[in-house]
Structures are given as structure tokens and as C-alpha cells.
Amino acid sequence: MKNFNFKSASNTKEASKLASGRATFLAGGMSILPAMKLRLAAYTHLINIKKIKSLSGIKVSSKSIRIGAATTHAAVAASKEVGKSIPSLAILADGIGDPQVRNRGTIGGSIANNDPAADYPSACLALKATIHTNKRKIAADKFFKGMFETDLKKGELIESVEFEVPEKSAYAKFPNPASRYALVGVFVAKQKDGVRVAVTGAASSVFRSKELESVLLNNFSPSAVDKATVSDKGLNSDIHASAEYRAHIIKSMARKAVSSC
Amino acid sequence: MAVIELSVNGKKISKEVSDNTLLSDFLRDKLSLTGTHVGCDTSQCGACVVHMDGNSIKSCTTLVADCNGSEITTIEGIAKNGKMHSMQEAFKKHHGLQCGFCTPGMVMSAIDLLQKNKNPSEQEIRDWLEGNICRCTGYQGIVAAVKDAASKM
Ligand SMILES: Cc1cc2nc3c(=O)[nH]c(=O)nc-3n(C[C@H](O)[C@H](O)[C@H](O)COP(=O)(O)OP(=O)(O)OC[C@H]3O[C@@H](n4cnc5c(N)ncnc54)[C@H](O)[C@@H]3O)c2cc1C
Ligand code: FES
Ligand code: FES
């Protein structure tokens, strides 16, 4: 790994000020350090944001759950409040990677990275999340732009992610047996005013399945999923699974998620 | 370069390191604590697992600079007064190792499991050890060892 300067920021202002030029934020390091070792990325400065107190922690109200960007996956998985209010979110966090990844990796790092197979982006889309940054609020629908690409601007720091509490929701993941990332993951949520179905792992970026949303809006049941046609157009084909197979798993994961709602 | 202060196996350490130094390299090359193994160096295998402030982490994916003020425990730090930790005893008794390369990471990871879940089921043990790869044992002895250690710890 090429050398760089490491600096811990003590507040969000300092962090975004330091993140100029070829500098970037360091949260759990679970994505960025492997990328730097493989020389897929190089920076002159890494700005540690884990010492900023306001970025960690979970706040729950009757309408929403707000999770600080530097909160680890392990903390979300273990949170009794998250487990009570949006259990699917705690279950999702508990299924990310392995215990050591969950002890370090953070929600902010996961969504800023926007790996096409990451789990949290699907929860953001399905649970109508709002991404709070040091500059503005971004609706999840506008946040995820493409493979490893988001709406974040240079030096913009995610402070927290706020999820709407749905009537019911569930996440079903078909993990790649080697990497444990989602080969396909489907997050289903039923709100007062609609249904949202978000799919990760299947395409170049997380997306909402309009076909599944429309059948589930009429009839929120596993049998309704069978009636939907999920096209394989635009889905990934690789050594792990063909596009056609992924389209098939989307339906079976959706069925599984709806049945466990 | 910066001076980093941390505690390793209860000993206070203060050393100047370059900012890109990984905790795994620091432990092995600077402190000669070679019990922490580096298998993949890509965050996949778990041979490098140590505890940071009580939680298991992959030392190959952690910067020493990020450990300033932390307490690190490695495999060398768990035996007390010349007596093996009950997890080490259990691995020995149940043949939870062959070549031993994965063992330090397995033991450190398994101790963290029992800190969080005193009486794990076989499935919970297997799920927890998802980040620890063993190329020799087929895992049976490892799982038996963790079960046995749980009954003693
Ligand atoms: C073996 C392994 C298995 C994994 N399995 C899974 C899995 O199954 N599912 C899954 O979803 N993920 C998985 N991951 C990825 C893991 O969840 C990472 O923790 C996560 O993607 C990145 O979070 P981090 O805190 O480590 O971020 P870092 O690696 O520190 O940072 C990642 C990127 O986000 C930026 N960033 C971080 N925080 C902020 C912020 N607050 N504001 C703006 N930008 C920010 C950084 O600058 C960097 O560009 C796995 C990783 C490993 C190593
Ligand atoms: S050496 Fe760290 S996970 Fe393999
Ligand atoms: S004992 Fe050889 S790798 Fe596990």
C-alpha cells in the first residue's frame, strides 16, 4: 500500500475541510484498505472520522430510525431498539460479511462505497431513507447513481442515515458462498402509502423492481410474487450466475422476504 | 510518520511508525509477535484476527495509526501464568488444528464469540467462524473445541 498521511478529525467541519485534493474519509476501512492494497485506489490523506462523537449512535422515534454514519454493522445488529422497530434492518446488518467485518465496517462507509452487491443500499431504497450529509438531505432514490457511484460531492460527509419505519418489512439474501456478498438480495417493505422492493447484487447498482412493487401493491402475498415477470434485461452475468438465473433468484428471494414479513 | 501509543497484551508501547503500517505487520515485524498470522492479506481468511478493545478484528485491514490509545490482545496474550487459555486447551484436546496456520485467528475469533454468546449452538459457532478459513481440519474439531470451551468458560 502506498504511503499517505493519516489524520483523525475531531468534528465534521474539520473532516470536510481536510478532505480536499486527493484525500478521502476513513471509516471502518473494510472497503477502502483492501482497495488501496490492490492499488485500485490511492490517496495522499486518509481522514479518520471514527473519533467524531456525533457520527455514532442510533436514535429511534415512532416514525423513523436515524443511524450515525460511523455506527458499525455490529452495533446495528445488536441494537434492541432497531430489532424492535425495524427488525429486518438488524437482520440485514447481522448478515454482512463476518463478525470481524461487522465489528469495523460502518453504515456510512457501506452506502458511500455503493458496492453493487452491498446490503444496506437495498434497505435505503426500500425504507425510503434520507441521507443526511454535512451539506444537505438526499433522498435514497436520488443517492445511488451507479456502480460505486453516489450523489456525494467531493468532501461531502454523510452524518446519518434515517429510515422510515414501515408497517412491515423483510430482507432475503442469497449470499455468494465464497465472498458472502449478495449474489442477489431483495428488501421488501410495506408502507401505509405503498410497497417498495429493492434489489441488490443483481445489476451494476441497487434498483427498485417496479414489476414486483405493482403486483405486491394489489396483493401483498407470496403468491402474488409468482405472478410477476422479472426481466433479466440489464442484470449481471458472471462466473457466479447468469442474468437469467439472477432474475429467477430475485423472485425466490422476494417470495421469501414477503413470507417472512 | 507519527508516534503511536497503544497497549499490546497489557504492555504499554510507544513507537514511531509510518501512517500506512498495518497492525498485522506492526505486531509481527516491530514487536516480533509472530503468532498473529497473515494468510491472505485481503481481509478474507481470518488468520490475522486479534482483539481491539475487546472485539475481534482483522489486523491486516487495520492501520496502527487507527489503534492509537487502544488495547490490543494477540494470541500471545491469552495464556496466564504459563497456563493455556481454556480455548487453547479445547483446541488441543479436540484436534482443532493440523498445520496450525489458521489457529491463532480461530482461537481469537472463538473467544470473542463466547464473550458475546456464552452458550452458542453448533450453527451459531459455524456462522460466527464464517470469516476464519481452515484448509486442513474440515472444521469438525474446531466446532467441537468451541463447544467444549463454552462449557468451561
Ligand atoms: C471480507 C468482507 C466481506 C464483506 N461482506 C459484505 C457483505 O456481505 N455485504 C456488504 O454490504 N458489505 C460487505 N463488506 C463491505 C463492508 O460492509 C464494509 O464495511 C463497507 O462496505 C464499507 O464500510 P467501512 O466503514 O469499512 O468504509 P471504508 O472502507 O472506511 O470507506 C469506504 C468508502 O466510503 C467513504 N466513506 C466512509 N464513511 C463516509 C462518510 N461518513 N461520508 C462519506 N464518505 C464516507 C470512504 O471515503 C471510502 O471511499 C465486506 C467486506 C469484507 C472485507
Ligand atoms: S490475513 Fe487478514 S484476513 Fe487473511
Ligand atoms: S489447521 Fe491448517 S489451516 Fe487450519
XYZ file of C-alpha atoms and ligand atoms in Angstrom:
475
model
C 0.000 0.000 0.000
C 1.424 3.382 -0.992
C 2.050 5.757 1.876
C -0.353 8.518 2.852
C -0.945 10.849 5.772
C -3.365 9.699 8.434
C -5.294 12.304 10.364
C -8.160 11.969 12.836
C -10.797 14.679 12.591
C -12.458 15.725 15.825
C -15.579 17.229 14.281
C -17.438 17.185 10.982
C -16.269 20.670 9.962
C -12.643 19.702 10.349
C -13.255 16.429 8.494
C -14.718 18.055 5.412
C -12.087 20.783 5.432
C -9.323 18.182 5.485
C -10.921 16.180 2.675
C -9.614 18.301 -0.165
C -7.390 17.296 -3.059
C -6.563 13.593 -3.091
C -7.810 12.991 0.420
C -10.710 10.834 1.495
C -12.559 9.720 4.603
C -11.659 6.583 6.509
C -14.400 4.825 8.443
C -14.095 1.077 9.138
C -11.535 0.690 6.355
C -13.147 -2.592 5.313
C -13.575 -1.463 1.712
C -11.024 1.260 1.279
C -7.972 -0.535 2.734
C -8.411 -3.644 0.563
C -8.899 -1.349 -2.462
C -5.721 0.581 -1.645
C -3.723 -2.624 -1.111
C -4.816 -3.833 -4.530
C -3.843 -0.419 -5.933
C -7.367 0.140 -7.176
C -7.310 3.401 -5.229
C -4.619 5.741 -3.915
C -4.917 8.804 -1.695
C -2.495 11.297 -0.199
C -4.522 11.693 3.014
C -6.920 9.473 4.936
C -9.180 11.396 7.275
C -10.344 9.200 10.131
C -13.940 10.070 11.054
C -14.462 7.493 13.820
C -13.425 9.877 16.598
C -16.266 12.270 15.749
C -18.767 11.531 18.506
C -21.825 12.898 16.698
C -21.375 10.332 13.908
C -22.010 7.267 16.089
C -25.224 6.114 17.650
C -28.836 5.216 16.949
C -31.888 7.407 17.541
C -35.341 5.892 17.385
C -38.698 7.658 17.135
C -42.119 6.259 16.277
C -41.695 7.287 12.639
C -38.028 6.723 11.932
C -34.668 5.315 12.950
C -31.641 7.507 12.476
C -28.251 5.814 12.457
C -24.997 7.767 12.726
C -22.733 7.221 9.713
C -19.854 5.746 11.736
C -22.073 3.229 13.568
C -20.744 -0.290 12.997
C -22.755 -3.110 11.483
C -22.285 -4.995 14.789
C -23.870 -2.125 16.742
C -26.898 -2.018 14.427
C -27.252 -5.817 14.568
C -27.111 -5.797 18.379
C -29.400 -2.787 18.881
C -32.556 -3.811 20.761
C -34.267 -0.650 19.530
C -33.575 -1.393 15.874
C -34.614 -5.010 16.456
C -37.941 -3.852 17.847
C -38.741 -1.083 15.430
C -37.327 -2.368 12.088
C -36.159 -5.961 12.738
C -35.285 -6.511 9.074
C -32.600 -3.830 9.346
C -30.934 -5.525 12.328
C -31.090 -8.867 10.500
C -29.527 -7.292 7.403
C -26.668 -5.825 9.466
C -26.110 -9.199 11.140
C -25.673 -10.846 7.735
C -22.959 -8.530 6.407
C -19.647 -10.317 5.812
C -18.347 -11.899 9.015
C -18.084 -10.812 12.678
C -14.750 -9.019 12.194
C -16.090 -7.052 9.213
C -19.177 -6.158 11.260
C -17.018 -5.003 14.192
C -15.303 -2.398 11.985
C -17.461 -1.672 8.935
C -19.947 1.201 9.126
C -23.248 2.112 7.516
C -21.860 5.390 6.137
C -18.904 3.610 4.544
C -21.164 0.993 3.045
C -23.522 3.394 1.303
C -20.777 5.861 0.283
C -18.961 2.966 -1.331
C -22.148 1.690 -3.047
C -20.766 -1.693 -3.972
C -23.242 -3.253 -6.436
C -23.610 -6.206 -4.045
C -23.723 -4.311 -0.732
C -26.703 -4.939 1.547
C -27.504 -1.533 3.083
C -28.305 0.277 -0.201
C -31.330 -2.014 -0.648
C -32.614 -1.090 2.822
C -32.157 2.592 1.992
C -34.298 2.346 -1.149
C -36.996 0.117 0.360
C -37.286 2.026 3.643
C -37.365 5.470 1.943
C -34.182 6.530 3.680
C -32.949 10.093 3.857
C -29.186 10.509 3.781
C -28.155 13.453 5.966
C -24.822 14.974 4.981
C -22.931 17.993 6.309
C -24.414 19.949 3.394
C -27.949 18.669 2.710
C -30.504 15.874 2.874
C -30.606 13.421 -0.011
C -33.477 11.013 -0.699
C -32.216 7.451 -1.214
C -33.934 7.399 -4.632
C -31.518 10.125 -5.778
C -28.443 8.950 -3.868
C -27.352 5.734 -5.607
C -26.141 6.683 -9.089
C -24.415 3.595 -10.446
C -21.635 1.130 -9.785
C -19.574 2.543 -6.853
C -21.139 5.913 -7.630
C -23.322 8.142 -5.463
C -24.601 11.701 -5.457
C -21.978 12.720 -2.840
C -19.740 15.611 -3.810
C -16.030 15.872 -3.003
C -15.576 16.412 0.751
C -19.267 15.821 1.485
C -19.618 13.781 4.658
C -22.537 11.510 5.464
C -23.599 12.269 9.036
C -26.516 9.882 9.418
C -28.992 7.703 7.582
C -32.656 7.979 8.524
C -35.011 5.082 7.743
C -38.811 5.374 7.772
C -40.455 2.770 9.995
C -42.665 0.679 7.671
C -45.769 -1.364 8.545
C -43.730 -4.463 7.805
C -40.523 -5.346 6.012
C -38.029 -8.145 5.425
C -34.713 -8.764 3.702
C -33.789 -12.006 1.967
C -30.219 -12.529 0.811
C -28.792 -15.232 -1.396
C -25.131 -14.955 -0.435
C -22.299 -15.813 -2.748
C -20.871 -18.776 -0.828
C -17.287 -17.556 -1.234
C -17.475 -13.803 -0.653
C -20.697 -13.708 1.411
C -21.758 -10.623 -0.534
C -25.241 -10.802 -2.026
C -25.465 -12.679 -5.306
C -28.973 -11.281 -5.051
C -30.592 -9.549 -2.095
C -34.203 -8.369 -2.003
C -35.564 -5.894 0.541
C -39.370 -5.672 0.694
C -41.218 -3.019 2.692
C -44.923 -2.259 3.034
C -45.723 1.322 3.939
C -49.092 2.944 4.615
C -48.965 4.508 1.169
C -47.330 1.784 -0.888
C -44.893 -1.060 -1.324
C -41.199 -0.866 -2.125
C -38.993 -3.655 -3.389
C -35.260 -3.008 -3.732
C -32.821 -5.428 -5.327
C -29.069 -5.551 -4.747
C -26.325 -7.766 -6.182
C -28.169 -8.382 -9.425
C -27.170 -5.381 -11.550
C -24.492 -2.683 -11.715
C -26.224 -0.850 -8.871
C -29.109 -1.332 -6.462
C -32.547 -0.739 -8.077
C -36.277 -0.850 -7.352
C -38.285 -3.554 -9.072
C -41.405 -1.868 -10.431
C -42.818 -5.234 -11.549
C -42.685 -6.678 -8.037
C -43.893 -3.447 -6.445
C -47.000 -3.347 -8.621
C -48.077 -6.951 -8.002
C -47.453 -6.614 -4.261
C -49.380 -3.356 -4.077
C -52.515 -5.221 -5.209
C -51.899 -8.271 -3.095
C -49.116 -8.394 -0.529
C -48.581 -12.143 -0.507
C -46.000 -14.711 -1.671
C -48.378 -15.989 -4.349
C -48.563 -12.505 -5.883
C -44.788 -12.658 -6.439
C -45.297 -15.726 -8.641
C -47.471 -13.653 -10.976
C -44.783 -11.047 -11.621
C -42.474 -11.244 -14.603
C -38.938 -10.237 -13.642
C -36.926 -9.497 -16.756
C -33.249 -10.441 -16.956
C -32.522 -7.409 -19.112
C -29.621 -5.383 -17.687
C -28.813 -7.949 -14.981
C -25.242 -9.131 -14.371
C -23.904 -12.295 -15.945
C -20.645 -13.558 -14.493
C -18.922 -16.745 -13.336
C -21.190 -16.838 -10.295
C -24.580 -16.579 -12.004
C -26.137 -15.767 -15.368
C -28.598 -12.895 -15.765
C -31.379 -15.401 -16.272
C -30.520 -17.200 -13.031
C -30.316 -13.901 -11.151
C -33.799 -12.950 -12.410
C -35.022 -16.267 -11.037
C -33.384 -15.700 -7.641
C -34.883 -12.196 -7.443
C -38.326 -13.798 -7.485
C -37.465 -16.503 -4.995
C -35.850 -14.019 -2.598
C -38.852 -11.687 -2.966
C -41.179 -14.589 -2.146
C -39.056 -15.473 0.864
C -38.985 -11.867 2.073
C -42.755 -11.412 1.709
C -43.440 -14.676 3.562
C -41.274 -13.605 6.473
C -42.848 -10.131 6.712
C 5.267 9.125 10.453
C 3.743 9.550 13.867
C 4.309 8.192 17.357
C 1.575 5.747 18.239
C 0.790 4.736 21.789
C -1.134 1.584 22.437
C -1.187 -1.363 24.767
C -0.395 -4.824 23.449
C -1.134 -7.785 25.732
C -1.185 -5.411 28.684
C 2.166 -3.790 27.876
C 2.291 -0.089 27.037
C 4.024 0.560 23.749
C 5.058 3.792 22.121
C 6.616 3.607 18.667
C 7.068 5.759 15.619
C 5.506 4.165 12.544
C 4.666 5.269 9.026
C 0.991 6.073 8.549
C 0.343 3.161 6.173
C 1.596 0.487 8.603
C -0.892 -2.339 9.086
C -1.483 -3.677 12.578
C -0.557 -7.203 11.406
C 2.848 -6.044 10.100
C 3.444 -3.949 13.208
C 2.798 -6.889 15.545
C 4.949 -9.287 13.535
C 7.808 -7.089 12.325
C 8.136 -4.441 15.028
C 7.068 -6.375 18.129
C 8.131 -9.880 16.959
C 4.708 -11.214 17.921
C 4.583 -13.702 15.074
C 1.655 -15.668 16.498
C -0.645 -13.401 14.514
C -0.536 -14.907 11.025
C -1.072 -13.305 7.655
C -2.790 -15.711 5.292
C -4.451 -13.716 2.559
C -3.718 -10.062 3.372
C -7.036 -9.305 1.624
C -9.459 -9.477 4.598
C -10.794 -12.910 3.678
C -9.149 -15.648 5.777
C -9.139 -14.525 9.415
C -5.625 -15.831 10.226
C -4.756 -12.320 11.443
C -7.612 -11.875 13.939
C -6.714 -10.088 17.184
C -8.817 -8.195 19.736
C -9.021 -4.425 19.767
C -10.642 -3.059 22.919
C -12.243 -6.451 23.434
C -13.678 -7.045 19.957
C -12.217 -9.311 17.294
C -10.896 -7.536 14.209
C -8.746 -8.360 11.196
C -5.326 -6.880 11.879
C -4.397 -6.998 8.170
C -7.176 -4.490 7.488
C -6.483 -2.117 10.375
C -3.954 0.703 10.437
C -1.759 1.020 13.536
C -2.439 4.736 13.356
C -6.097 3.850 13.901
C -5.203 1.961 17.111
C -3.797 4.956 18.976
C -4.906 4.602 22.601
C -6.367 1.131 22.059
C -5.807 -2.131 23.860
C -4.744 -4.934 21.569
C -4.711 -8.597 22.594
C -2.981 -11.192 20.443
C -2.750 -14.970 20.712
C 0.435 -14.488 22.789
C -1.553 -12.592 25.401
C -4.233 -15.085 26.386
C -2.290 -17.720 28.349
C -1.986 -16.733 32.013
C 0.940 -17.689 34.267
C 2.127 -20.335 31.848
C -1.330 -21.934 31.700
C -3.148 -22.127 28.383
C -6.454 -20.334 27.910
C -9.403 -22.778 28.043
C -9.989 -22.171 24.329
C -6.405 -23.243 23.578
C -6.826 -26.313 25.821
C -10.015 -27.224 23.980
C -8.393 -26.883 20.534
C -5.608 -29.192 21.706
C -7.989 -31.754 23.173
C -10.327 -31.880 20.165
C -7.664 -31.751 17.443
C -8.977 -28.376 16.328
C -5.808 -27.914 14.286
C -3.467 -29.685 11.918
C -0.900 -27.310 10.409
C -1.897 -24.589 12.862
C -1.795 -21.708 10.411
C -5.409 -20.648 10.936
C -5.385 -21.458 14.657
C -4.425 -18.111 16.235
C -7.218 -16.375 14.302
C -9.688 -19.173 15.054
C -8.945 -19.022 18.779
C -9.178 -15.222 18.969
C -12.397 -15.201 16.981
C -13.931 -18.002 19.069
C -13.068 -16.226 22.336
C -14.924 -13.160 21.057
C -17.955 -15.341 20.278
C -18.094 -16.662 23.839
C -17.813 -13.120 25.187
C -20.991 -12.281 23.314
C -22.839 -15.573 23.438
C -21.990 -17.814 26.391
C -23.726 -20.902 25.099
C -23.752 -20.910 21.293
C -25.414 -23.644 19.255
C -23.412 -25.535 16.652
C -24.996 -23.399 13.918
C -24.110 -20.193 15.774
C -20.494 -21.348 16.090
C -20.306 -22.145 12.367
C -21.896 -18.808 11.449
C -19.537 -16.891 13.704
C -16.458 -18.568 12.235
C -17.511 -17.546 8.724
C -14.542 -15.188 8.456
C -11.997 -17.818 9.536
C -10.850 -20.234 6.880
C -9.126 -23.551 7.670
C -7.606 -25.553 4.831
C -6.805 -28.632 6.925
C -9.281 -29.744 9.532
C -12.682 -29.737 7.883
C -13.861 -27.653 10.872
C -15.329 -30.585 12.875
C -12.652 -30.483 15.583
C -12.762 -26.695 15.692
C -16.511 -26.629 16.295
C -16.202 -29.360 18.939
C -13.436 -27.371 20.650
C -15.506 -24.174 20.796
C -18.483 -26.135 22.192
C -16.311 -27.700 24.856
C -14.663 -24.383 25.753
C -18.126 -22.820 26.123
C -18.970 -25.362 28.802
C -15.799 -24.437 30.719
C -15.503 -20.672 30.344
C -14.495 -9.997 3.806
C -15.522 -8.907 3.591
C -16.838 -9.259 3.411
C -17.815 -8.272 3.217
N -19.107 -8.651 3.033
C -20.065 -7.727 2.851
C -21.433 -8.098 2.683
O -21.806 -9.267 2.731
N -22.347 -7.107 2.488
C -21.986 -5.788 2.482
O -22.862 -4.951 2.321
N -20.711 -5.413 2.647
C -19.753 -6.340 2.837
N -18.444 -5.930 3.020
C -18.130 -4.487 2.998
C -18.315 -3.895 4.397
O -19.687 -3.801 4.711
C -17.688 -2.511 4.534
O -17.667 -2.279 5.914
C -18.383 -1.357 3.899
O -18.635 -1.556 2.550
C -17.531 -0.094 3.993
O -17.637 0.451 5.254
P -16.388 0.998 6.029
O -16.899 1.689 7.217
O -15.433 -0.101 6.233
O -15.842 2.089 4.992
P -14.370 2.460 4.494
O -13.745 1.292 3.866
O -13.632 3.146 5.571
O -14.765 3.528 3.380
C -15.396 3.177 2.181
C -15.635 4.430 1.339
O -16.645 5.245 1.909
C -16.168 6.562 2.203
N -16.817 6.973 3.455
C -16.791 6.295 4.633
N -17.559 6.929 5.546
C -18.091 8.020 4.929
C -18.975 9.060 5.344
N -19.478 9.104 6.586
N -19.299 10.031 4.442
C -18.806 9.986 3.179
N -17.966 9.031 2.733
C -17.614 8.053 3.591
C -14.668 6.421 2.263
O -14.028 7.623 1.945
C -14.411 5.333 1.227
O -14.377 5.876 -0.049
C -17.451 -6.881 3.220
C -16.115 -6.534 3.412
C -15.153 -7.523 3.612
C -13.729 -7.115 3.821
S -4.582 -12.137 6.632
Fe -6.115 -10.859 7.434
S -7.918 -11.814 6.812
Fe -6.378 -13.044 5.858
S -5.054 -26.139 10.703
Fe -4.112 -25.784 8.801
S -5.293 -24.135 8.055
Fe -6.390 -24.693 9.774
